[in-house]
Coordinates of C-alpha atoms and ligand atoms in Angstrom, one line a residue:
Chain Q
M1 CA 0.0 0.0 0.0
T2 CA 1.1 3.5 -0.5
R3 CA 2.0 6.0 2.2
I4 CA -0.1 9.2 2.6
M5 CA 2.6 11.7 1.8
D6 CA 0.5 14.8 1.6
H7 CA -2.6 15.4 3.8
P8 CA -4.9 18.4 3.4
I9 CA -5.1 19.0 7.1
L10 CA -2.2 17.0 8.7
G11 CA 0.3 18.3 6.1
K12 CA 3.3 16.6 4.5
L13 CA 4.8 13.4 5.9
N14 CA 8.0 14.3 7.7
D15 CA 11.3 13.3 6.2
R16 CA 12.2 10.2 8.1
K17 CA 15.1 7.8 7.9
A18 CA 14.6 4.5 6.1
I19 CA 15.3 1.5 8.2
P20 CA 16.0 -2.0 6.8
F21 CA 14.4 -5.0 8.4
T22 CA 13.6 -8.6 7.4
F23 CA 10.3 -10.3 7.3
D24 CA 10.3 -14.1 6.7
G25 CA 13.8 -13.7 5.3
K26 CA 13.2 -10.9 2.8
T27 CA 14.5 -7.4 3.3
Y28 CA 12.1 -4.4 3.4
E29 CA 12.3 -0.8 4.5
A30 CA 10.4 0.8 7.3
L31 CA 10.5 4.5 8.3
E32 CA 12.0 5.5 11.6
N33 CA 9.6 5.2 14.6
E34 CA 7.0 3.2 12.8
T35 CA 5.3 0.0 14.0
V36 CA 6.0 -3.4 12.4
A37 CA 2.3 -3.5 11.4
A38 CA 2.5 -0.1 9.6
A39 CA 5.8 -0.9 7.9
L40 CA 4.6 -4.2 6.6
L41 CA 1.3 -2.8 5.3
A42 CA 3.3 0.0 3.6
N43 CA 5.2 -2.8 1.8
G44 CA 1.9 -4.4 0.7
I45 CA 2.0 -7.2 3.4
R46 CA -1.3 -7.9 5.1
T47 CA -0.8 -11.4 6.4
L48 CA 1.2 -11.4 9.6
R49 CA 0.6 -15.0 10.7
I50 CA -1.4 -18.1 10.0
H51 CA -3.7 -19.4 12.7
E52 CA -1.7 -21.9 14.9
E53 CA -4.2 -24.7 14.4
S54 CA -6.3 -24.1 11.3
G55 CA -3.6 -22.5 9.2
T56 CA -5.9 -19.7 7.9
P57 CA -4.2 -16.3 7.4
R58 CA -4.5 -13.4 9.9
G59 CA -3.6 -9.7 9.8
V60 CA -4.0 -6.5 11.8
Y61 CA -7.5 -6.2 13.3
C62 CA -7.5 -3.5 16.0
N63 CA -4.1 -1.8 15.4
I64 CA -3.9 -0.7 19.1
G65 CA -3.0 -3.8 21.1
H66 CA -6.3 -5.2 22.1
C67 CA -7.1 -8.2 19.9
M68 CA -3.7 -10.1 19.7
E69 CA -4.4 -11.0 16.1
C70 CA -1.1 -9.4 14.9
R71 CA 1.3 -11.7 16.8
V72 CA 4.7 -12.1 15.1
T73 CA 8.2 -13.3 16.2
V74 CA 10.7 -10.5 16.7
N75 CA 14.4 -11.3 17.0
D76 CA 13.4 -14.8 18.3
Q77 CA 10.9 -13.6 20.7
A78 CA 7.5 -15.1 19.9
N79 CA 4.0 -13.6 20.3
V80 CA 5.0 -9.9 20.0
R81 CA 2.2 -7.6 18.9
A82 CA 3.2 -6.0 15.5
C83 CA 0.9 -3.0 16.1
L84 CA 2.7 -2.0 19.3
T85 CA 6.3 -2.7 18.3
V86 CA 8.5 -0.1 16.7
V87 CA 10.8 -1.4 13.9
E88 CA 14.5 -1.2 14.7
Q89 CA 17.5 -1.4 12.5
H90 CA 18.0 -4.9 11.1
M91 CA 15.1 -6.4 13.1
V92 CA 14.4 -10.0 12.2
I93 CA 10.7 -10.6 12.0
E94 CA 9.0 -13.9 11.3
S95 CA 5.3 -14.5 10.7
G96 CA 3.4 -16.6 13.2
K97 CA 3.4 -20.2 12.0
Q98 CA 1.0 -23.1 12.1
H99 CA 1.7 -25.5 14.9
P100 CA 1.6 -29.3 14.6
T101 CA -1.4 -30.5 16.4
I102 CA 0.0 -34.0 17.3
V103 CA -2.2 -34.6 20.3
K104 CA -5.4 -33.6 18.5
R105 CA -4.5 -35.9 15.5
M106 CA -4.0 -38.7 18.0
V107 CA -7.3 -38.1 19.6
E108 CA -9.0 -37.9 16.1
Q109 CA -7.4 -41.2 15.1
Q110 CA -8.7 -43.1 18.1
Chain S
M1 CA 8.9 7.0 45.5
M2 CA 6.2 8.2 43.1
D3 CA 2.9 9.5 44.4
V4 CA 0.7 8.7 41.5
I5 CA 0.8 6.1 38.7
V6 CA -1.5 6.9 35.7
I7 CA -2.4 3.9 33.5
G8 CA -3.0 5.2 30.0
A9 CA -1.5 8.3 28.3
G10 CA -4.7 9.2 26.5
P11 CA -6.4 12.6 27.0
A12 CA -7.8 11.6 30.4
G13 CA -4.5 10.2 31.7
L14 CA -2.4 13.1 30.5
A15 CA -4.8 15.7 31.9
G16 CA -4.9 13.8 35.2
A17 CA -1.1 13.7 35.3
I18 CA -0.9 17.4 34.6
A19 CA -3.4 18.4 37.4
S20 CA -1.7 16.1 39.9
A21 CA 1.8 17.3 39.0
N22 CA 0.6 20.9 39.1
S23 CA -0.4 20.3 42.7
G24 CA 3.1 19.1 43.6
L25 CA 2.7 15.4 43.3
K26 CA 5.3 13.1 41.6
V27 CA 3.6 11.3 38.7
I28 CA 4.5 8.5 36.4
V29 CA 2.4 7.7 33.3
I30 CA 2.4 4.2 31.7
D31 CA 1.1 3.4 28.2
E32 CA 1.5 0.4 25.9
F33 CA 1.3 2.3 22.7
I34 CA 4.3 3.7 20.9
K35 CA 3.6 7.3 21.7
P36 CA 1.4 9.3 24.1
G37 CA -2.1 10.6 23.2
G38 CA -4.2 7.5 23.3
R39 CA -7.1 7.5 20.8
L40 CA -6.8 11.2 20.7
I41 CA -3.9 11.1 18.2
G42 CA -6.1 9.5 15.5
Q43 CA -8.9 12.1 15.8
L44 CA -9.5 14.7 13.1
H45 CA -12.9 16.4 12.7
Q46 CA -14.3 19.8 12.0
E47 CA -16.0 21.6 14.9
R48 CA -19.2 23.5 14.4
S49 CA -17.1 26.7 14.4
G50 CA -15.4 25.3 11.3
E51 CA -12.1 24.8 13.2
W52 CA -10.4 21.4 13.0
W53 CA -10.1 19.2 16.1
N54 CA -6.6 17.9 15.3
G55 CA -5.8 15.1 17.8
I56 CA -2.1 15.1 17.0
E57 CA -1.8 18.7 18.0
E58 CA -3.9 18.4 21.1
S59 CA -1.9 15.3 22.2
E60 CA 1.3 17.1 21.6
R61 CA 0.1 20.1 23.7
L62 CA -0.8 17.8 26.6
H63 CA 2.4 15.8 26.3
Q64 CA 4.5 19.0 26.4
E65 CA 2.6 20.4 29.4
A66 CA 3.2 17.1 31.3
I67 CA 6.9 17.1 30.4
T68 CA 7.2 20.7 31.6
L69 CA 5.8 19.6 35.0
S70 CA 8.4 16.7 35.2
V71 CA 5.8 13.9 34.7
D72 CA 7.6 10.7 33.9
I73 CA 6.0 9.2 30.7
R74 CA 6.8 5.7 29.7
C75 CA 5.5 4.4 26.4
G76 CA 5.6 0.8 25.1
V77 CA 4.9 -0.5 28.6
S78 CA 1.9 -2.7 29.5
V79 CA 0.2 -2.9 32.8
Y80 CA -1.0 -6.4 33.6
N81 CA -2.3 -6.4 37.2
L82 CA -2.6 -4.3 40.3
E83 CA -3.3 -5.1 43.9
K84 CA -3.7 -3.3 47.2
D85 CA -1.0 -3.8 49.7
G86 CA -1.9 -2.0 53.0
D87 CA -2.1 1.7 52.1
L88 CA -0.3 1.2 48.8
W89 CA -1.0 -0.2 45.4
N90 CA 1.4 -2.6 43.6
V91 CA 1.0 -2.1 39.9
H92 CA 2.6 -4.8 37.8
T93 CA 3.9 -3.8 34.4
S94 CA 6.1 -5.2 31.7
I95 CA 9.1 -3.4 33.2
G96 CA 8.5 -4.4 36.8
T97 CA 6.3 -3.5 39.7
I98 CA 5.6 0.1 40.7
T99 CA 4.4 0.9 44.2
V100 CA 2.3 4.0 44.9
P101 CA -0.4 5.4 47.1
F102 CA -2.6 6.6 44.2
V103 CA -3.6 5.0 40.9
L104 CA -5.5 6.6 38.1
I105 CA -6.9 4.1 35.6
A106 CA -7.5 5.9 32.3
T107 CA -7.4 2.9 29.8
G108 CA -10.1 4.3 27.5
A109 CA -12.3 2.3 25.3
A110 CA -12.3 -0.7 23.0
E111 CA -14.3 -1.6 19.9
Y112 CA -17.1 -4.2 19.8
P113 CA -16.3 -6.7 17.1
I114 CA -19.0 -8.0 14.7
P115 CA -17.8 -11.5 13.9
L116 CA -19.4 -12.2 10.5
P117 CA -18.1 -15.1 8.5
G118 CA -14.8 -14.3 6.9
W119 CA -13.9 -11.6 9.3
T120 CA -10.5 -13.0 10.2
L121 CA -9.2 -12.5 6.6
P122 CA -6.3 -10.1 6.4
G123 CA -7.8 -6.8 5.2
V124 CA -10.7 -6.9 7.6
M125 CA -10.1 -4.4 10.4
S126 CA -11.9 -2.4 13.0
I127 CA -12.9 1.1 11.9
G128 CA -10.5 2.5 14.6
A129 CA -7.6 0.5 13.1
A130 CA -8.2 2.3 9.8
Q131 CA -8.2 5.6 11.7
V132 CA -4.9 4.9 13.3
M133 CA -3.3 3.5 10.1
T134 CA -4.4 6.6 8.2
N135 CA -3.9 9.5 10.6
V136 CA -1.2 8.3 12.9
H137 CA 0.9 5.9 10.7
R138 CA 0.0 7.6 7.4
V139 CA -0.3 4.3 5.5
Q140 CA -3.2 3.7 3.2
V141 CA -5.3 0.7 4.4
G142 CA -6.4 -0.1 0.8
K143 CA -7.7 1.1 -2.5
K144 CA -11.4 0.4 -2.1
G145 CA -13.2 -0.3 1.1
I146 CA -16.6 -1.2 2.6
I147 CA -17.7 -0.2 6.1
V148 CA -19.9 -2.6 7.9
G149 CA -21.9 -0.8 10.6
A150 CA -23.4 2.7 10.5
N151 CA -22.7 4.8 13.6
I152 CA -21.2 8.2 14.4
L153 CA -17.6 6.8 14.7
A154 CA -18.0 5.1 11.3
F155 CA -19.0 8.5 9.7
A156 CA -16.2 10.4 11.4
I157 CA -13.6 8.0 10.2
L158 CA -15.2 7.7 6.7
N159 CA -14.5 11.4 6.4
E160 CA -10.9 10.9 7.6
L161 CA -10.3 8.1 5.1
Q162 CA -11.7 10.3 2.3
L163 CA -9.5 13.2 3.4
A164 CA -6.5 10.9 3.0
G165 CA -7.6 10.0 -0.5
I166 CA -8.9 6.5 0.3
H167 CA -12.0 5.4 -1.5
V168 CA -14.8 3.9 0.6
D169 CA -17.2 2.4 -1.8
R170 CA -20.2 1.7 0.5
I171 CA -21.5 1.5 4.0
V172 CA -23.8 -1.5 4.8
L173 CA -25.2 -2.8 8.0
P174 CA -24.2 -6.1 9.7
E175 CA -26.6 -9.0 9.4
K176 CA -29.3 -8.9 12.1
G177 CA -28.5 -11.3 14.9
P178 CA -27.8 -11.7 18.6
L179 CA -24.2 -10.3 18.1
S180 CA -25.0 -7.3 16.0
G181 CA -28.2 -6.3 18.1
K182 CA -29.7 -3.0 17.1
A183 CA -26.8 -2.3 14.7
G184 CA -28.5 -4.8 12.3
E185 CA -31.9 -3.2 12.4
P186 CA -32.4 -0.5 9.8
E187 CA -35.1 1.3 11.8
E188 CA -33.0 1.5 14.9
V189 CA -29.9 2.6 13.0
M190 CA -32.0 5.3 11.4
K191 CA -33.2 6.5 14.8
S192 CA -29.8 6.8 16.2
L193 CA -28.5 8.6 13.1
L194 CA -31.3 11.1 13.3
H195 CA -30.2 11.8 16.8
A196 CA -26.7 12.5 15.6
A197 CA -27.8 14.5 12.6
H198 CA -28.7 17.7 14.6
L199 CA -25.3 17.6 16.3
A200 CA -23.7 17.7 12.9
P201 CA -20.2 19.1 13.5
S202 CA -19.5 18.9 9.8
P203 CA -21.5 18.6 6.6
L204 CA -20.7 14.9 6.6
L205 CA -22.7 14.2 9.6
R206 CA -25.7 16.0 8.3
I207 CA -26.2 12.7 6.4
G208 CA -26.9 14.3 3.1
S209 CA -30.5 14.2 2.4
R210 CA -32.9 16.8 3.8
F211 CA -35.7 14.3 4.3
M212 CA -33.9 12.3 6.9
K213 CA -34.6 15.0 9.4
N214 CA -38.2 15.0 8.5
D215 CA -40.6 13.3 10.9
W216 CA -42.6 11.8 8.1
F217 CA -39.5 10.1 6.9
R218 CA -38.7 8.9 10.4
K219 CA -42.0 7.0 10.5
T220 CA -42.3 5.7 6.9
G221 CA -38.7 6.1 6.0
M222 CA -37.4 2.6 6.1
K223 CA -40.1 1.3 3.8
F224 CA -39.2 3.9 1.2
F225 CA -35.5 4.0 1.9
P226 CA -33.9 4.3 -1.6
K227 CA -32.5 1.0 -2.8
N228 CA -29.2 2.8 -3.8
G229 CA -29.0 4.4 -0.4
V230 CA -28.5 8.0 0.5
K231 CA -25.1 9.5 0.1
V232 CA -22.9 10.4 3.0
N233 CA -20.2 12.7 1.8
G234 CA -20.5 10.9 -1.6
T235 CA -20.4 7.4 -0.2
P236 CA -23.7 5.4 -0.5
L237 CA -25.2 4.5 2.9
L238 CA -27.2 1.3 2.3
L239 CA -29.4 0.8 5.4
R240 CA -31.4 -1.9 3.6
K241 CA -28.4 -4.1 2.8
A242 CA -26.7 -6.4 5.2
A243 CA -23.2 -7.9 5.0
I244 CA -23.4 -11.7 5.1
E245 CA -19.8 -12.7 4.6
V246 CA -16.4 -11.3 3.8
I247 CA -15.0 -13.3 0.9
G248 CA -11.4 -13.9 -0.3
M249 CA -8.8 -16.6 -0.6
K250 CA -5.7 -15.1 1.2
Q251 CA -7.1 -11.7 1.9
V252 CA -10.2 -9.6 1.4
E253 CA -11.7 -9.7 -2.1
G254 CA -15.2 -8.5 -1.4
V255 CA -18.3 -8.6 0.7
R256 CA -21.4 -10.7 0.0
V257 CA -24.5 -8.7 0.9
A258 CA -28.2 -9.2 0.6
D259 CA -31.3 -6.9 0.7
T260 CA -33.2 -6.7 3.9
D261 CA -36.7 -5.6 4.9
A262 CA -37.3 -2.6 7.3
N263 CA -36.5 -4.8 10.3
G264 CA -33.3 -6.1 8.9
T265 CA -34.5 -9.6 7.9
I266 CA -32.7 -10.9 4.8
I267 CA -34.8 -11.1 1.6
P268 CA -33.9 -14.5 0.0
G269 CA -32.5 -14.4 -3.5
T270 CA -31.1 -10.9 -3.4
E271 CA -27.5 -11.7 -2.7
T272 CA -24.7 -9.8 -4.6
V273 CA -21.0 -9.4 -4.1
Y274 CA -19.3 -6.0 -3.7
E275 CA -15.6 -6.0 -4.6
A276 CA -13.2 -4.5 -2.0
D277 CA -9.7 -4.9 -0.8
F278 CA -10.4 -3.8 2.7
V279 CA -13.4 -4.0 5.1
C280 CA -13.9 -1.9 8.2
I281 CA -16.0 -3.2 11.0
A282 CA -17.8 -0.5 13.0
G283 CA -19.3 -2.2 16.0
G284 CA -19.2 0.7 18.5
L285 CA -17.2 1.3 21.6
Y286 CA -17.2 0.0 25.2
P287 CA -15.3 1.0 28.3
L288 CA -12.0 -0.9 28.6
A289 CA -12.2 -1.6 32.3
E290 CA -10.4 -4.9 32.9
L291 CA -7.8 -3.4 35.2
A292 CA -10.5 -1.9 37.5
A293 CA -12.0 -5.3 37.6
V294 CA -8.8 -7.1 38.6
A295 CA -8.2 -4.3 41.2
G296 CA -11.5 -5.4 42.8
C297 CA -13.7 -2.4 41.9
P298 CA -17.5 -3.0 41.8
F299 CA -19.2 -2.5 38.4
Q300 CA -22.5 -1.5 37.1
F301 CA -24.0 -2.1 33.6
I302 CA -25.3 1.3 32.3
H303 CA -26.3 1.1 28.6
E304 CA -26.0 4.8 28.0
L305 CA -22.4 4.8 29.1
G306 CA -21.5 2.0 26.7
G307 CA -21.5 -1.1 29.0
H308 CA -20.0 -2.1 32.4
V309 CA -18.4 0.8 34.2
P310 CA -16.6 0.8 37.6
H311 CA -18.5 2.6 40.3
H312 CA -17.2 6.1 40.6
S313 CA -18.2 9.6 41.9
E314 CA -18.2 12.9 40.1
T315 CA -14.8 13.5 41.6
M316 CA -13.6 10.3 39.9
E317 CA -13.0 8.3 43.0
T318 CA -13.8 4.6 43.1
P319 CA -14.9 2.9 46.3
L320 CA -11.4 1.5 46.7
E321 CA -9.1 3.8 48.7
G322 CA -6.5 5.4 46.4
L323 CA -8.0 4.2 43.1
F324 CA -9.4 6.7 40.7
V325 CA -10.7 6.5 37.1
A326 CA -11.2 9.0 34.3
G327 CA -12.1 9.1 30.6
N328 CA -13.8 6.5 28.5
I329 CA -13.4 3.8 31.2
T330 CA -16.2 5.7 33.0
G331 CA -18.4 5.9 29.8
I332 CA -18.0 6.5 26.1
E333 CA -17.7 10.2 25.3
S334 CA -15.5 12.5 23.2
G335 CA -11.9 13.4 23.7
K336 CA -12.6 16.8 25.2
I337 CA -14.7 15.3 28.0
A338 CA -11.9 12.8 28.7
I339 CA -9.5 15.8 29.2
A340 CA -11.9 17.5 31.6
Q341 CA -12.5 14.3 33.5
G342 CA -8.8 13.7 33.8
T343 CA -8.3 17.2 35.2
T344 CA -11.0 16.4 37.8
A345 CA -9.3 13.1 38.8
G346 CA -5.9 14.8 39.0
Y347 CA -7.1 17.5 41.5
S348 CA -9.2 14.9 43.3
I349 CA -6.0 12.8 43.9
A350 CA -4.2 15.9 45.0
K351 CA -6.9 16.7 47.5
H352 CA -6.7 13.1 49.0
A353 CA -3.0 13.5 49.2
G354 CA -3.5 16.6 51.3
K355 CA -1.7 18.9 48.9
C356 CA -2.5 22.6 48.2
G357 CA -4.9 23.3 51.1
A358 CA -8.0 25.5 50.3
V359 CA -7.1 26.2 46.7
I360 CA -7.7 22.6 45.8
D361 CA -11.4 22.7 46.6
E362 CA -11.9 25.5 44.3
Q363 CA -9.9 23.8 41.5
L364 CA -11.7 20.6 41.9
N365 CA -15.1 22.3 41.9
Q366 CA -14.2 24.2 38.8
A367 CA -13.0 21.0 37.1
I368 CA -16.4 19.3 37.8
Q369 CA -18.3 22.2 36.4
N370 CA -16.1 22.1 33.3
V371 CA -17.0 18.5 32.6
R372 CA -20.7 19.4 32.7
L373 CA -20.2 22.4 30.5
I374 CA -18.2 20.6 27.9
R375 CA -20.8 17.8 27.9
M376 CA -23.5 20.3 27.1
Q377 CA -21.6 21.8 24.2
A378 CA -20.3 18.5 22.8
A379 CA -20.2 18.2 19.0
I380 CA -19.8 14.5 19.1
Q381 CA -22.0 12.4 21.3
F382 CA -21.7 8.6 21.1
N383 CA -24.9 8.1 23.0
P384 CA -27.7 10.8 22.9
D385 CA -28.8 9.8 26.4
I386 CA -25.4 10.2 28.0
E387 CA -26.7 12.7 30.6
S388 CA -29.1 10.1 31.9
G389 CA -26.3 7.5 32.1
R390 CA -24.2 9.9 34.1
R391 CA -27.1 10.6 36.4
K392 CA -27.7 6.9 37.1
M393 CA -24.1 6.5 38.2
S394 CA -24.1 9.5 40.5
E395 CA -27.4 8.3 42.1
L396 CA -25.9 4.9 42.6
W397 CA -22.8 6.4 44.2
E398 CA -24.9 8.6 46.5
K399 CA -27.0 5.6 47.6
L400 CA -24.1 3.2 48.2
Y401 CA -21.2 5.4 49.4
E402 CA -22.3 8.8 50.5
K403 CA -23.4 8.7 54.1
P404 CA -24.5 12.2 55.0
A405 CA -23.1 13.4 58.3
N406 CA -26.5 13.6 60.0
L407 CA -27.2 10.0 59.1
H408 CA -24.2 9.0 61.2
S409 CA -25.3 11.0 64.1
T410 CA -28.9 9.7 64.0
Q411 CA -27.5 6.2 64.0
K412 CA -25.4 7.0 67.0
L413 CA -28.3 8.6 68.8
G414 CA -30.6 5.6 68.1
Ligands
LIG501 C1 -10.7 3.2 18.0 C2 -11.3 4.5 18.6 C3 -11.5 5.6 17.9 C4 -12.1 6.7 18.4 N1 -12.3 7.8 17.7 C5 -12.8 8.9 18.2 C6 -13.1 10.1 17.5 O1 -12.8 10.1 16.3 N2 -13.6 11.2 18.1 C7 -13.9 11.2 19.4 O2 -14.3 12.2 20.0 N3 -13.7 10.1 20.2 C8 -13.2 9.0 19.6 N4 -13.0 7.9 20.4 C9 -13.4 7.9 21.8 C10 -12.2 8.0 22.6 O3 -12.2 6.9 23.5 C11 -12.1 9.4 23.4 O4 -12.3 10.4 22.5 C12 -10.9 9.6 24.2 O5 -9.7 9.3 23.4 C13 -10.9 8.8 25.4 O6 -9.7 9.2 26.2 P1 -9.1 8.2 27.3 O7 -8.0 9.0 27.9 O8 -10.2 7.8 28.2 O9 -8.7 6.9 26.6 P2 -7.7 6.6 25.3 O10 -7.6 7.8 24.5 O11 -8.3 5.4 24.7 O12 -6.3 6.3 26.0 C14 -6.1 5.1 26.8 C15 -4.7 4.7 26.7 O13 -4.5 3.7 27.7 C16 -3.6 2.8 27.1 N5 -3.8 1.5 27.8 C17 -4.9 0.8 27.8 N6 -4.7 -0.4 28.5 C18 -3.4 -0.4 28.9 C19 -2.6 -1.3 29.7 N7 -3.1 -2.4 30.2 N8 -1.3 -1.0 29.9 C20 -0.8 0.2 29.4 N9 -1.5 1.1 28.7 C21 -2.8 0.8 28.5 C22 -3.8 2.8 25.7 O14 -2.7 2.4 24.9 C23 -4.2 4.2 25.4 O15 -3.2 5.0 24.9 C24 -12.4 6.7 19.8 C25 -12.2 5.6 20.6 C26 -11.6 4.4 20.0 C27 -11.4 3.2 20.8
LIG502 S1 -3.9 -5.7 15.7 FE1 -5.0 -6.1 17.5 S2 -3.3 -6.4 18.9 FE2 -2.3 -5.8 17.2

C-alpha cells in the first residue's frame, strides 16, 4: 500500500530515515519510529501470521494492542504484537506459523 | 517514590497527570502504545465553528505540558495487574512492579467486534484500526473499502479516510442477529443517526438528504428507503443491505451482501458481491475496564455509558481507597470530555494526598463544572442519552457510598 505523503489537514509526511528489516527472510524498508504493522502494510503485506491450528491467514485487526491478532516473532521472541512494536535497524521478524497438532491428531485417530 | 501512577496516556491520563503534578505530586504515566495521546492522536474532525479538532496537535500540547511539569511518561509498557497492599498499590507492568499510594486508571475504550463469516481474513479491520493507520501511521489501508456498521464513529472515520484519498465504496449494515443487536436493524440505526444529525459538526454528519430530518421520513422512511442508499459525503449508505460474509482466498476480495426488509430480515434471492480490498467493522465502543475489575472495583452495567463501568463519583473516586478513574473507562464520550474528567481526577487525587490546602477545593469544583459544561456543548456524542447514564451512576454512588453526616449522628443517637 502507499504512504499518505501529503494530507490536506495534517500536512506533509516528515522526512524520516529509512530502516532496513527482514520479514520471513526478505528485506524491506520501514520509516523511523513506525510500527511493524504499519511498515509491513506500507510494503503491501497484510498477512502477519497463520492461525496456529487451522492455518488460515490473519492480519492486523484493531491496530492498538487489544485483539492479539497481529502476533509475530521479533528477534526470536514469539508472540509480539506487531501493532505496538517499533521497527528497529535490522530487526528480524518472522510471521506466526501453524503448529503441529499432534495430540489432536492422535485423539482424532482413536 | 512516586505519588501517583497513571495507567493510560490518553487525553484523560495526560490531563490527570498534569493536574496532579501541578499540585506538587510526583507522577509516572504508563502506556503500551508507541507514543502518548491514546485514541486522541487519531482524531480529526471539524467543529461547528469550522475549526479542526486535530488530535495530534492536542496530544502534543498535553504531552509537552506534562513534560514541563516533570511527569515521567513511559510508552511501550503494558500494565497487567494491580493489587492493594496496605495503604499502597502494587502495579505490575512489563518493566516491573511500581508501588504508589494513588492510581488513576485511564485505559479508555475498545471496539465491539462484529464476527461475521470471513472476518478473520487479512484486510478486515476495526474502523478504529483504519483511523490509526491513516492519521497516525500515514499508510493507506487499501484502495477500495466497505464499512460494515453505521454509527457516528464510522461516519467520522469515513471522512478521515476520504481526506487521505482512500476510496470507501459503500456503508452497509451487519446482518441482524444476537451479536449485532440493534446495529443490524435499519429502523433502529436510522433513529440513532437522526439523533446524531442535529449535532452535525461537519456537513458529513448531516447525512446528506434533507428528508432524513423529517418526521414523516422517520415514520415511513425505512419502507421507502432508496435502494441505492443515501449519500454520506459521496459514499452510499445502504441501510437496507446487510453484510453476510467477507470473501477472499488469502485476503479480502469482497463482501457478500443481501437486501433486507425494514426490520433487517434478509430477503432471500437478493445476494450480490461488492468487490473491495479492505473492510472496516464499526461495532461501536465499550469502556476498557479490565484493570479496574482485577483491582476489585465493583461494576454497574449502564447502557448509555456503553457497558459495564466501575463505580465512581463525580470527583472520579472509586470505592477503593487510592484508586481513581477518568475518561472512557467511565463511559463513552468524546476526547474533550476525557480531558476534563482527567483534570478532575488529578485534582481529586491531590486533595486526597493533602496537597495545596484550600485552593484545591476551588480547582476541583471548577473542574467538575467544566465536565458538565463541555458535555452540554459536545459536538460528538456517542450516546444521545449520556446525561441520563451519568445521572444513574451518580445516584448509585450517593446511595451506596455517601453517608450524610446527619445519618451517622442519628444512628449514634438511636
Ligand atoms: C478506535 C477508537 C476511535 C475513536 N475515535 C474517536 C473520534 O474520532 N472522536 C472522538 O471524539 N472520540 C473517539 N474515540 C473515543 C475516545 O475513546 C475518546 O475520544 C478519548 O480518546 C478517550 O480518552 P481516554 O484517555 O479515556 O482513553 P484513550 O484515549 O483510549 O487512552 C487510553 C490509553 O491507555 C492505554 N492502555 C490501555 N490499557 C493499557 C494497559 N493495560 N497498559 C498500558 N496502557 C494501556 C492505551 O494504549 C491508550 O493509549 C475513539 C475511541 C476508539 C477506541
Ligand atoms: S492488531 Fe490487535 S493487537 Fe495488534
